[in-house]
Every structure is written in C-alpha cells, then in structure tokens.
CSV table of C-alpha atoms and ligand atoms in Angstrom, one decimal:
chain,number,residue,atom,x,y,z
A,6,MET,CA,63.8,-79.7,-102.7
A,7,LYS,CA,63.3,-77.0,-105.4
A,8,PHE,CA,60.2,-74.8,-105.5
A,9,ASP,CA,58.4,-76.6,-108.3
A,10,THR,CA,58.8,-80.0,-106.6
A,11,ALA,CA,58.0,-78.8,-103.1
A,12,ALA,CA,54.8,-77.1,-104.4
A,13,ILE,CA,53.6,-80.6,-105.5
A,14,HIS,CA,55.0,-82.8,-102.8
A,15,VAL,CA,55.5,-81.1,-99.5
A,16,GLY,CA,52.5,-81.7,-97.2
A,17,GLN,CA,50.8,-83.6,-100.0
A,18,GLU,CA,52.1,-87.1,-99.4
A,19,PRO,CA,49.7,-89.9,-100.3
A,20,ASP,CA,47.1,-90.8,-97.6
A,21,LYS,CA,48.7,-93.2,-95.0
A,22,GLU,CA,45.6,-95.3,-94.6
A,23,THR,CA,44.4,-95.8,-98.2
A,24,GLY,CA,47.3,-94.7,-100.4
A,25,ALA,CA,45.1,-92.1,-102.1
A,26,VAL,CA,47.5,-90.0,-104.1
A,27,ILE,CA,45.3,-87.0,-103.5
A,28,PRO,CA,44.8,-86.6,-99.8
A,29,PRO,CA,41.2,-86.7,-98.7
A,30,VAL,CA,39.2,-83.8,-97.4
A,31,TYR,CA,38.2,-84.2,-93.7
A,32,LEU,CA,34.7,-82.8,-93.8
A,33,THR,CA,34.2,-83.0,-90.1
A,34,SER,CA,33.6,-80.4,-87.4
A,35,THR,CA,34.8,-82.7,-84.5
A,36,PHE,CA,37.1,-85.6,-83.8
A,37,ALA,CA,36.5,-88.7,-81.6
A,38,GLN,CA,38.7,-88.8,-78.5
A,39,HIS,CA,40.0,-92.1,-76.9
A,40,GLU,CA,39.5,-90.7,-73.4
A,41,PRO,CA,38.6,-87.1,-72.4
A,42,GLY,CA,41.4,-84.9,-73.7
A,43,GLN,CA,43.2,-87.9,-75.4
A,44,THR,CA,42.9,-87.0,-79.1
A,45,ARG,CA,44.6,-88.3,-82.2
A,46,GLY,CA,46.0,-84.8,-82.7
A,47,TYR,CA,42.7,-83.1,-83.6
A,48,ASP,CA,39.7,-82.2,-81.5
A,49,TYR,CA,37.6,-79.6,-83.3
A,50,THR,CA,38.0,-78.1,-86.7
A,51,ARG,CA,38.0,-74.5,-85.5
A,52,SER,CA,41.4,-75.3,-83.9
A,53,GLY,CA,42.8,-77.7,-86.5
A,54,ASN,CA,42.1,-80.2,-89.3
A,55,PRO,CA,44.5,-82.4,-91.3
A,56,GLY,CA,43.8,-80.2,-94.4
A,57,PHE,CA,45.0,-77.1,-92.6
A,58,ASP,CA,48.2,-78.8,-91.7
A,59,ARG,CA,48.8,-80.1,-95.2
A,60,LEU,CA,48.3,-76.7,-96.8
A,61,GLY,CA,50.3,-75.0,-94.0
A,62,ALA,CA,53.2,-77.4,-94.5
A,63,THR,CA,53.4,-76.6,-98.3
A,64,LEU,CA,53.1,-72.8,-97.7
A,65,ALA,CA,55.7,-72.7,-95.0
A,66,HIS,CA,58.1,-74.5,-97.3
A,67,LEU,CA,57.5,-72.2,-100.2
A,68,GLU,CA,57.7,-69.1,-98.0
A,69,GLN,CA,61.0,-70.4,-96.5
A,70,ALA,CA,59.3,-70.2,-93.1
A,71,LYS,CA,59.3,-72.5,-90.1
A,72,TYR,CA,55.6,-72.0,-89.5
A,73,ALA,CA,52.4,-71.2,-91.4
A,74,THR,CA,48.9,-70.9,-90.0
A,75,VAL,CA,46.0,-70.8,-92.5
A,76,PHE,CA,42.9,-68.7,-92.1
A,77,GLY,CA,39.5,-68.3,-93.7
A,78,SER,CA,40.5,-65.3,-95.9
A,79,GLY,CA,43.3,-62.8,-96.3
A,80,MET,CA,41.3,-60.5,-94.0
A,81,ALA,CA,41.0,-63.2,-91.4
A,82,ALA,CA,44.8,-63.4,-91.4
A,83,VAL,CA,45.0,-59.6,-91.1
A,84,ASN,CA,42.5,-59.8,-88.3
A,85,ALA,CA,44.5,-62.6,-86.5
A,86,VAL,CA,47.7,-60.4,-86.4
A,87,ILE,CA,45.8,-57.4,-85.2
A,88,THR,CA,44.1,-59.4,-82.4
A,89,THR,CA,47.6,-59.8,-80.8
A,90,LEU,CA,47.8,-56.0,-80.3
A,91,SER,CA,46.6,-54.2,-77.1
A,92,SER,CA,44.8,-50.9,-76.5
A,93,GLY,CA,47.4,-48.1,-76.8
A,94,ASP,CA,49.5,-50.0,-79.4
A,95,HIS,CA,50.6,-48.1,-82.5
A,96,ILE,CA,51.3,-49.2,-86.0
A,97,VAL,CA,53.3,-47.5,-88.7
A,98,ALA,CA,52.0,-48.6,-92.2
A,99,GLU,CA,52.9,-47.9,-95.8
A,100,GLU,CA,50.4,-45.3,-97.0
A,101,ASN,CA,49.2,-47.4,-99.9
A,102,ILE,CA,47.9,-50.6,-98.3
A,103,TYR,CA,44.9,-52.8,-99.3
A,104,GLY,CA,41.6,-50.9,-98.8
A,105,CYS,CA,40.1,-53.5,-96.4
A,106,THR,CA,43.2,-53.5,-94.3
A,107,TYR,CA,42.9,-49.7,-94.0
A,108,ARG,CA,39.2,-50.1,-93.2
A,109,ILE,CA,39.6,-52.7,-90.4
A,110,TYR,CA,42.0,-50.4,-88.6
A,111,ASP,CA,39.9,-47.4,-89.2
A,112,LYS,CA,36.4,-48.8,-88.5
A,113,VAL,CA,37.1,-51.6,-86.1
A,114,PHE,CA,40.4,-51.5,-84.2
A,115,LYS,CA,40.5,-47.7,-83.7
A,116,LYS,CA,37.6,-48.2,-81.4
A,117,PHE,CA,39.7,-50.4,-79.2
A,118,GLY,CA,42.5,-47.8,-78.9
A,119,ILE,CA,44.9,-49.1,-81.6
A,120,THR,CA,46.3,-46.3,-83.6
A,121,ILE,CA,48.0,-46.3,-87.0
A,122,SER,CA,49.9,-43.7,-89.0
A,123,TYR,CA,50.6,-43.9,-92.7
A,124,VAL,CA,53.9,-43.0,-94.3
A,125,ASP,CA,55.5,-43.4,-97.7
A,126,LEU,CA,57.9,-46.3,-97.1
A,127,SER,CA,59.2,-46.2,-100.7
A,128,ASP,CA,61.2,-43.1,-99.5
A,129,PRO,CA,64.1,-44.1,-97.2
A,130,ALA,CA,63.9,-40.6,-95.6
A,131,ASN,CA,60.6,-41.8,-93.9
A,132,TYR,CA,62.3,-44.7,-92.1
A,133,ALA,CA,63.0,-42.1,-89.4
A,134,GLU,CA,59.3,-42.2,-88.6
A,135,ILE,CA,59.8,-45.8,-87.5
A,136,THR,CA,62.6,-44.8,-85.1
A,137,LYS,CA,60.6,-41.8,-83.9
A,138,GLN,CA,57.2,-43.4,-83.5
A,139,LYS,CA,58.4,-46.7,-82.0
A,140,PRO,CA,55.4,-48.7,-83.3
A,141,SER,CA,54.4,-52.2,-82.1
A,142,LEU,CA,54.6,-53.3,-85.7
A,143,VAL,CA,55.5,-51.9,-89.1
A,144,TRP,CA,53.0,-53.0,-91.8
A,145,THR,CA,53.6,-53.0,-95.5
A,146,GLU,CA,52.8,-54.6,-98.8
A,147,SER,CA,55.2,-55.0,-101.7
A,148,PRO,CA,54.3,-54.5,-104.5
A,149,THR,CA,51.5,-52.4,-103.0
A,150,ASN,CA,47.8,-52.7,-104.0
A,151,PRO,CA,47.0,-51.1,-106.3
A,152,LEU,CA,49.9,-48.7,-107.0
A,153,LEU,CA,52.6,-51.4,-107.3
A,154,LYS,CA,55.1,-49.4,-105.3
A,155,ILE,CA,58.1,-51.5,-104.4
A,156,ILE,CA,59.2,-51.3,-100.8
A,157,ASP,CA,62.8,-52.2,-99.9
A,158,ILE,CA,61.9,-55.1,-97.5
A,159,GLU,CA,65.5,-55.6,-96.4
A,160,ALA,CA,66.0,-52.0,-95.5
A,161,VAL,CA,62.6,-51.5,-93.8
A,162,ALA,CA,63.2,-54.7,-91.8
A,163,LYS,CA,66.5,-53.3,-90.6
A,164,ALA,CA,65.0,-50.0,-89.7
A,165,ALA,CA,62.2,-51.8,-87.8
A,166,HIS,CA,64.7,-54.0,-85.9
A,167,ASP,CA,66.9,-51.1,-85.1
A,168,ALA,CA,63.9,-49.4,-83.5
A,169,GLY,CA,63.1,-52.6,-81.5
A,170,THR,CA,60.0,-53.5,-83.5
A,171,GLU,CA,59.0,-56.0,-86.2
A,172,LEU,CA,58.0,-56.0,-89.9
A,173,LEU,CA,55.0,-57.6,-91.5
A,174,VAL,CA,54.9,-57.8,-95.3
A,175,ASP,CA,51.7,-58.6,-97.1
A,176,ASN,CA,53.1,-60.8,-99.9
A,177,THR,CA,49.8,-61.3,-101.8
A,178,PHE,CA,50.9,-59.6,-105.0
A,179,ALA,CA,54.2,-61.2,-105.5
A,180,SER,CA,53.3,-64.7,-104.2
A,181,PRO,CA,56.1,-66.9,-102.8
A,182,TYR,CA,57.1,-67.8,-106.3
A,183,PHE,CA,58.5,-64.3,-106.9
A,184,GLN,CA,59.4,-63.1,-103.4
A,185,ASN,CA,60.1,-64.4,-99.9
A,186,PRO,CA,59.8,-61.5,-97.4
A,187,LEU,CA,61.2,-63.6,-94.5
A,188,ALA,CA,64.4,-64.3,-96.4
A,189,LEU,CA,64.7,-60.6,-96.8
A,190,GLY,CA,64.4,-60.0,-93.1
A,191,ALA,CA,60.7,-59.5,-92.5
A,192,ASP,CA,59.2,-61.2,-89.3
A,193,ILE,CA,55.8,-62.0,-90.8
A,194,SER,CA,54.8,-62.8,-94.4
A,195,LEU,CA,51.0,-62.6,-94.8
A,196,SER,CA,49.1,-63.6,-97.9
A,197,SER,CA,45.6,-63.7,-99.2
A,198,THR,CA,45.7,-67.2,-100.6
A,199,THR,CA,42.5,-66.3,-102.4
A,200,LYS,CA,44.7,-64.7,-105.1
A,201,TYR,CA,47.7,-66.3,-106.8
A,202,ILE,CA,48.3,-69.1,-104.3
A,203,ASN,CA,44.9,-70.6,-105.1
A,204,GLY,CA,44.8,-69.0,-108.5
A,205,HIS,CA,41.4,-70.2,-109.7
A,206,SER,CA,39.0,-67.7,-108.2
A,207,ASP,CA,36.9,-70.4,-106.5
A,208,CYS,CA,37.4,-69.9,-102.8
A,209,LEU,CA,39.0,-67.6,-100.2
A,210,GLY,CA,41.9,-68.1,-97.8
A,211,GLY,CA,44.7,-66.5,-96.0
A,212,VAL,CA,48.0,-67.5,-94.4
A,213,VAL,CA,50.5,-66.1,-91.9
A,214,CYS,CA,54.1,-67.4,-92.2
A,215,THR,CA,56.9,-66.8,-89.7
A,216,ASN,CA,60.1,-68.1,-88.3
A,217,SER,CA,59.1,-66.9,-84.8
A,218,GLU,CA,57.8,-69.5,-82.4
A,219,ASP,CA,56.1,-66.8,-80.4
A,220,TRP,CA,54.2,-65.4,-83.5
A,221,ASN,CA,53.3,-69.0,-84.5
A,222,GLU,CA,51.7,-69.6,-81.1
A,223,LYS,CA,49.8,-66.4,-81.3
A,224,MET,CA,48.5,-67.3,-84.7
A,225,ILE,CA,47.4,-70.8,-83.7
A,226,PHE,CA,45.6,-69.2,-80.7
A,227,ALA,CA,43.9,-66.5,-82.9
A,228,GLN,CA,42.7,-69.1,-85.4
A,229,LYS,CA,40.8,-71.1,-82.8
A,230,ALA,CA,40.0,-68.3,-80.2
A,231,ALA,CA,38.6,-65.8,-82.7
A,232,GLY,CA,37.1,-68.4,-85.2
A,233,LEU,CA,39.3,-67.3,-88.1
A,234,ASN,CA,39.8,-70.8,-89.4
A,235,PRO,CA,39.3,-71.8,-93.1
A,236,SER,CA,37.0,-74.5,-94.3
A,237,PRO,CA,38.6,-77.9,-94.9
A,238,PHE,CA,37.3,-78.0,-98.4
A,239,ASP,CA,38.7,-74.6,-99.3
A,240,CYS,CA,42.1,-75.8,-98.0
A,241,TRP,CA,41.8,-78.8,-100.3
A,242,LEU,CA,41.1,-76.5,-103.3
A,243,ILE,CA,44.0,-74.1,-102.3
A,244,SER,CA,46.3,-77.1,-102.0
A,245,ARG,CA,45.3,-78.2,-105.5
A,246,GLY,CA,45.8,-74.7,-106.9
A,247,LEU,CA,49.2,-74.3,-105.2
A,248,LYS,CA,50.6,-77.3,-107.1
A,249,THR,CA,50.6,-75.2,-110.3
A,250,LEU,CA,51.8,-71.9,-108.8
A,251,SER,CA,55.1,-71.9,-110.6
A,252,VAL,CA,53.7,-72.6,-114.1
A,253,ARG,CA,50.9,-70.1,-113.6
A,254,MET,CA,53.2,-67.4,-112.3
A,255,LYS,CA,55.6,-67.7,-115.2
A,256,GLN,CA,52.8,-67.2,-117.7
A,257,HIS,CA,51.2,-64.3,-115.6
A,258,ALA,CA,54.5,-62.5,-115.6
A,259,LYS,CA,55.1,-63.0,-119.3
A,260,ASN,CA,51.7,-61.8,-120.3
A,261,ALA,CA,51.8,-58.9,-117.9
A,262,LEU,CA,55.0,-57.6,-119.3
A,263,SER,CA,53.6,-57.8,-122.9
A,264,ILE,CA,50.5,-56.0,-121.9
A,265,SER,CA,52.4,-53.3,-120.0
A,266,GLU,CA,54.6,-52.7,-123.0
A,267,TYR,CA,51.6,-52.4,-125.3
A,268,LEU,CA,49.8,-50.0,-122.9
A,269,GLN,CA,52.9,-47.9,-122.5
A,270,ASP,CA,53.0,-47.1,-126.2
A,271,LEU,CA,49.4,-45.9,-126.4
A,272,ASP,CA,48.7,-42.2,-126.7
A,273,CYS,CA,45.8,-42.4,-124.2
A,274,THR,CA,47.9,-43.6,-121.2
A,275,GLU,CA,49.5,-41.2,-118.9
A,276,THR,CA,51.4,-43.7,-116.8
A,277,VAL,CA,51.8,-47.4,-117.0
A,278,ARG,CA,53.4,-49.3,-114.1
A,279,TYR,CA,54.7,-52.8,-113.9
A,280,PRO,CA,57.6,-53.7,-111.5
A,281,LEU,CA,59.8,-55.0,-114.4
A,282,LEU,CA,59.2,-52.2,-116.8
A,283,PRO,CA,62.4,-50.1,-116.8
A,284,SER,CA,60.2,-47.0,-116.4
A,285,HIS,CA,59.0,-48.2,-113.0
A,286,PRO,CA,60.5,-45.8,-110.3
A,287,GLN,CA,61.8,-48.7,-108.3
A,288,TYR,CA,62.8,-50.9,-111.2
A,289,GLU,CA,66.3,-51.7,-109.9
A,290,LEU,CA,64.9,-52.6,-106.5
A,291,ALA,CA,62.2,-54.8,-108.0
A,292,LYS,CA,64.9,-56.7,-110.0
A,293,LYS,CA,66.9,-57.2,-106.8
A,294,GLN,CA,64.1,-58.1,-104.5
A,295,MET,CA,61.8,-60.1,-106.7
A,296,ARG,CA,62.4,-63.0,-109.0
A,297,GLY,CA,59.7,-61.8,-111.5
A,298,GLY,CA,57.2,-59.0,-111.9
A,299,SER,CA,54.0,-61.0,-111.1
A,300,GLY,CA,50.8,-60.4,-113.1
A,301,ILE,CA,49.4,-57.0,-112.1
A,302,VAL,CA,49.7,-54.0,-114.3
A,303,ILE,CA,48.2,-50.5,-113.7
A,304,ALA,CA,47.6,-47.8,-116.2
A,305,VAL,CA,46.4,-44.2,-115.7
A,306,PHE,CA,44.3,-43.3,-118.7
A,307,ASP,CA,44.3,-39.8,-119.9
A,308,LEU,CA,40.6,-40.0,-120.7
A,309,PRO,CA,37.4,-38.6,-119.1
A,310,ILE,CA,36.1,-40.8,-116.4
A,311,ASP,CA,33.1,-41.9,-118.4
A,312,GLN,CA,35.4,-43.1,-121.2
A,313,VAL,CA,37.5,-45.0,-118.7
A,314,ILE,CA,34.4,-46.8,-117.4
A,315,LYS,CA,33.3,-47.5,-120.9
A,316,LEU,CA,36.7,-48.8,-121.9
A,317,ILE,CA,36.8,-51.3,-119.0
A,318,SER,CA,33.2,-52.3,-119.2
A,319,ASN,CA,33.4,-53.2,-122.9
A,320,LEU,CA,36.2,-55.7,-122.6
A,321,LYS,CA,35.3,-59.2,-123.5
A,322,LEU,CA,38.2,-61.3,-122.0
A,323,PHE,CA,38.9,-59.1,-119.0
A,324,SER,CA,36.0,-59.5,-116.6
A,325,LEU,CA,35.2,-56.3,-114.6
A,326,ALA,CA,35.6,-57.7,-111.1
A,327,GLU,CA,37.3,-57.2,-107.8
A,328,SER,CA,40.1,-59.6,-106.8
A,329,LEU,CA,43.1,-60.7,-108.7
A,330,GLY,CA,45.6,-63.5,-109.2
A,331,GLY,CA,43.3,-66.0,-111.0
A,332,ILE,CA,44.0,-67.7,-114.3
A,333,GLU,CA,41.4,-65.6,-116.0
A,334,SER,CA,42.1,-61.9,-116.7
A,335,LEU,CA,40.2,-59.3,-114.6
A,336,ILE,CA,40.1,-55.6,-114.7
A,337,CYS,CA,39.2,-53.3,-111.9
A,338,HIS,CA,38.7,-49.6,-111.2
A,339,PRO,CA,40.2,-49.1,-107.7
A,340,ALA,CA,38.7,-45.7,-107.0
A,341,SER,CA,35.1,-47.0,-107.3
A,342,MET,CA,35.7,-50.7,-106.4
A,343,THR,CA,38.5,-52.1,-104.2
A,344,HIS,CA,39.6,-48.8,-102.6
A,345,ALA,CA,36.2,-47.1,-102.4
A,346,SER,CA,36.3,-47.6,-98.6
A,347,ILE,CA,39.1,-45.0,-98.5
A,348,PRO,CA,37.9,-41.3,-98.5
A,349,LYS,CA,38.4,-39.7,-101.9
A,350,ALA,CA,40.8,-37.0,-100.7
A,351,GLU,CA,43.0,-39.6,-99.0
A,352,ARG,CA,42.8,-42.0,-102.0
A,353,GLU,CA,43.9,-39.3,-104.4
A,354,ALA,CA,46.6,-38.0,-102.1
A,355,VAL,CA,48.3,-41.4,-102.4
A,356,GLY,CA,47.7,-41.6,-106.2
A,357,ILE,CA,44.5,-43.7,-106.6
A,358,THR,CA,42.9,-41.3,-109.1
A,359,ASP,CA,39.8,-41.8,-111.2
A,360,GLY,CA,41.8,-42.6,-114.3
A,361,LEU,CA,43.6,-45.5,-112.7
A,362,VAL,CA,42.8,-49.0,-113.9
A,363,ARG,CA,44.2,-52.2,-112.5
A,364,PHE,CA,44.7,-55.2,-114.8
A,365,SER,CA,45.0,-58.6,-113.3
A,366,VAL,CA,46.5,-60.3,-116.3
A,367,GLY,CA,45.6,-64.0,-116.6
A,368,ILE,CA,47.3,-66.9,-118.3
A,369,GLU,CA,45.4,-66.6,-121.6
A,370,ASP,CA,47.2,-65.9,-124.9
A,371,ALA,CA,48.7,-62.4,-124.6
A,372,ASP,CA,47.8,-61.5,-128.3
A,373,ASP,CA,44.1,-62.2,-127.6
A,374,LEU,CA,44.2,-60.0,-124.4
A,375,ILE,CA,45.9,-57.1,-126.3
A,376,GLU,CA,43.3,-57.5,-129.2
A,377,ASP,CA,40.6,-57.2,-126.6
A,378,ILE,CA,41.9,-53.9,-125.3
A,379,GLN,CA,42.4,-52.7,-128.9
A,380,ASN,CA,38.8,-53.4,-129.7
A,381,SER,CA,37.5,-51.7,-126.7
A,382,LEU,CA,39.6,-48.6,-127.4
A,383,LYS,CA,38.3,-48.6,-131.0
A,384,ASN,CA,34.7,-48.5,-129.8
A,385,LEU,CA,35.1,-45.5,-127.5
B,23,PLP,C1,42.8,-59.4,-101.4
B,23,PLP,C2,43.8,-58.9,-100.5
B,23,PLP,C3,43.7,-59.1,-99.1
B,23,PLP,C4,42.5,-59.7,-98.5
B,23,PLP,O1,42.3,-61.0,-98.8
B,23,PLP,P1,40.8,-61.7,-98.9
B,23,PLP,O2,41.2,-63.2,-99.1
B,23,PLP,O3,40.1,-61.1,-99.9
B,23,PLP,O4,40.2,-61.5,-97.5
B,23,PLP,C5,44.8,-58.7,-98.3
B,23,PLP,N1,45.8,-58.1,-98.9
B,23,PLP,C6,46.0,-57.9,-100.2
B,23,PLP,C7,47.2,-57.2,-100.7
B,23,PLP,C8,45.0,-58.3,-101.1
B,23,PLP,O5,45.1,-58.1,-102.4
C-alpha cells in the first residue's frame, strides 16, 4: 500500500461491531474481564486502549517500522526512552537538539547518574567521538530544531553500530512523509505527534517506532509503568490528522520554499536556511536523505533585537507561538522561547543567536504569507 492510502486505511478499518466508518473513541479507564486476568485484550487504559493500537498501527506503517508505541506527548516519548537507561550510562547527542530534551537530561536524569555529551554530528570528523565514548545510545534530530542542520542518518547509524551502540533519530521536523530514519539504519525513530503528524495544533502526542522487539517491549513497559500513555481522545484526533499528512506536507513544503526564497533576497537577512535551498550547507545530503524539505524555515535578521521582536510581533497571519507543524503559520524566537532553557552562552555557541527567527510555514496561500512579512517589515 502506498503512503497516501496507508495513512487513511491502515489501522483505521471500520468498526467491527457497528460498521462505523470512523472508529469510535473508547473513553474508558478500565475494561471488564471475563474472569480474573481473562481480558478481551485490554485491562486498563494506562497500559492500552484500542485507540492507541489503531494510531500505532498507522504510524508503524508510515515509518516503515514493525512496532510503534504512542505516548502522551513528544516529551513523554523522550522520557520513555530515557527510563530504559541506568545510572552510569552515557549518551552522545547532536549539539543542537530540542531545548526540552536538553533540559530533561540536564535537570532530571543527570541527578540519576546518566551523563550526556554534545557533539556536532554534521561533521563526520566527530563520529570518532562515538567510537571513543562508547555511549549507550546516540541521540540526534534531523533536521535539527531550530537550526535545520541535516545529519547523515545512514553514516551516523553505521558509526553507532560499529561502536556497538544504537541510534535514535527524532524525526519530528521531517515527518514520516519526508523521511524514514529506520530505513536509513536508525534503531529508533521518535516523533512528537503534536507537530506535523497531528497537524492541527489541538492536542499533544508522541511516538516511538522501531523494528527491534526488545525496544518495543521496553516502550510498552515504559508506557504503562511510568504513566506516559496518551489520552484516547487525543489519539483519535491524531489519527484524524494523520489521514491528511501527505496533502498537508506537500503544501507546507511548497510554501516554505517560496518563503525561504523571498527571505533570502531581502537585504535585512544575514542567513536563510531551508533544507532544499541550494545555499543550505548540507543541501546534497538533504536531497539524498529526505523526500522534501518540510515546512520550517529559519532566518537570521541583521537587525537590532528590538526590531526583530517588533517584526515578528506585528505579523498578522503568523501567530507568535511556540510549537510548529500545524496548518496555520507560526513564528517563534528560539532564544527567548523554545530554547530559553539552554544557557545563553551554550545557545549562542551552537548558533541560536538573538537575531534568529523560526518560521513554521502553514498551508495558507504563500502570496498572503509573503505579503504579511512585507507589511511588517514596512512598519519597522
Ligand atoms: C516539540 C518537539 C518535541 C517535544 O514534543 P511535545 O509533544 O511538545 O512534548 C520533541 N522533539 C522535537 C524535535 C520537537 O520539535
């Protein structure tokens, strides 16, 4: 089954009992048993619900994975993976990862003796650190949040496997429509389904996809033991959103390319980055590894900080908000918003400067979005 068909049909078969074309939401915390321990497959929603299985089946198919476990948020999925580690374990991570992933390691798991070191995984010279540090896990995103660095998943997976370890890729920015980390050799593909997969900014969710039976069992255990489960209703919403992933992603990518070309020609931008702009430092790799550039664009404005803030605050169609991947355009200032939890010196060392702006380009008409930016620039 091709992607567009699978997104609509896999895991979403009509309800067996009633024929309802849209499967019902099982809003129940618990399930009646025939005899003690004799269930119909479900006992308590923290450890399973038909809606989790339906969404998981669709996501596993789209990620080309054998297994998918769904969680209450992207961070719950991150948390699930980290709970499998032990005191004394070490992680090697790409230096530009999502701010809250950085924070959960720094503020929570460091206390339990899990260490992490950050390297620039866009530079193959640094693969040697994986060999040298022999981590329990290598952790990366690609494209990274917010800098849109492209990490060579196939090469890093090989380096990890050669060192006897495994690779996790946070695939939130690309979505399974544009990239399948497992097919490129990664062991775990994790996503915040809050973003493109749901696509409508109305609930939170997360997923861990894998081909490893061992990792799958650990994720099912983490879901129930640590209480990281999603809500059945949110799974229903995400399943609904997922059906239109391909049509949305095509339009996100088309609009994002138009906006990045427009921004690139402005005198007031120092750098504009989009994976499929030929000026992107890893353009060739992006073309090889991704089937499209997704919908995030970043620009570094050569303007004083107060002007940058004014520019983004005065937009009418781009709402100033955290998050990304919804049908409506959003704009964000990472240094003061999503990545504020990273100390300023560390943030700037990896390139998250005060002039950096992240556009989550929606599926509106690109001409209207460009006009919105033009008007805000005129009013500076
Ligand atoms: C948003 C995000 C997360 C966390 O997801 P939530 O659903 O907000 O908990 C993790 N990784 C990346 C790359 C993200 O953008």
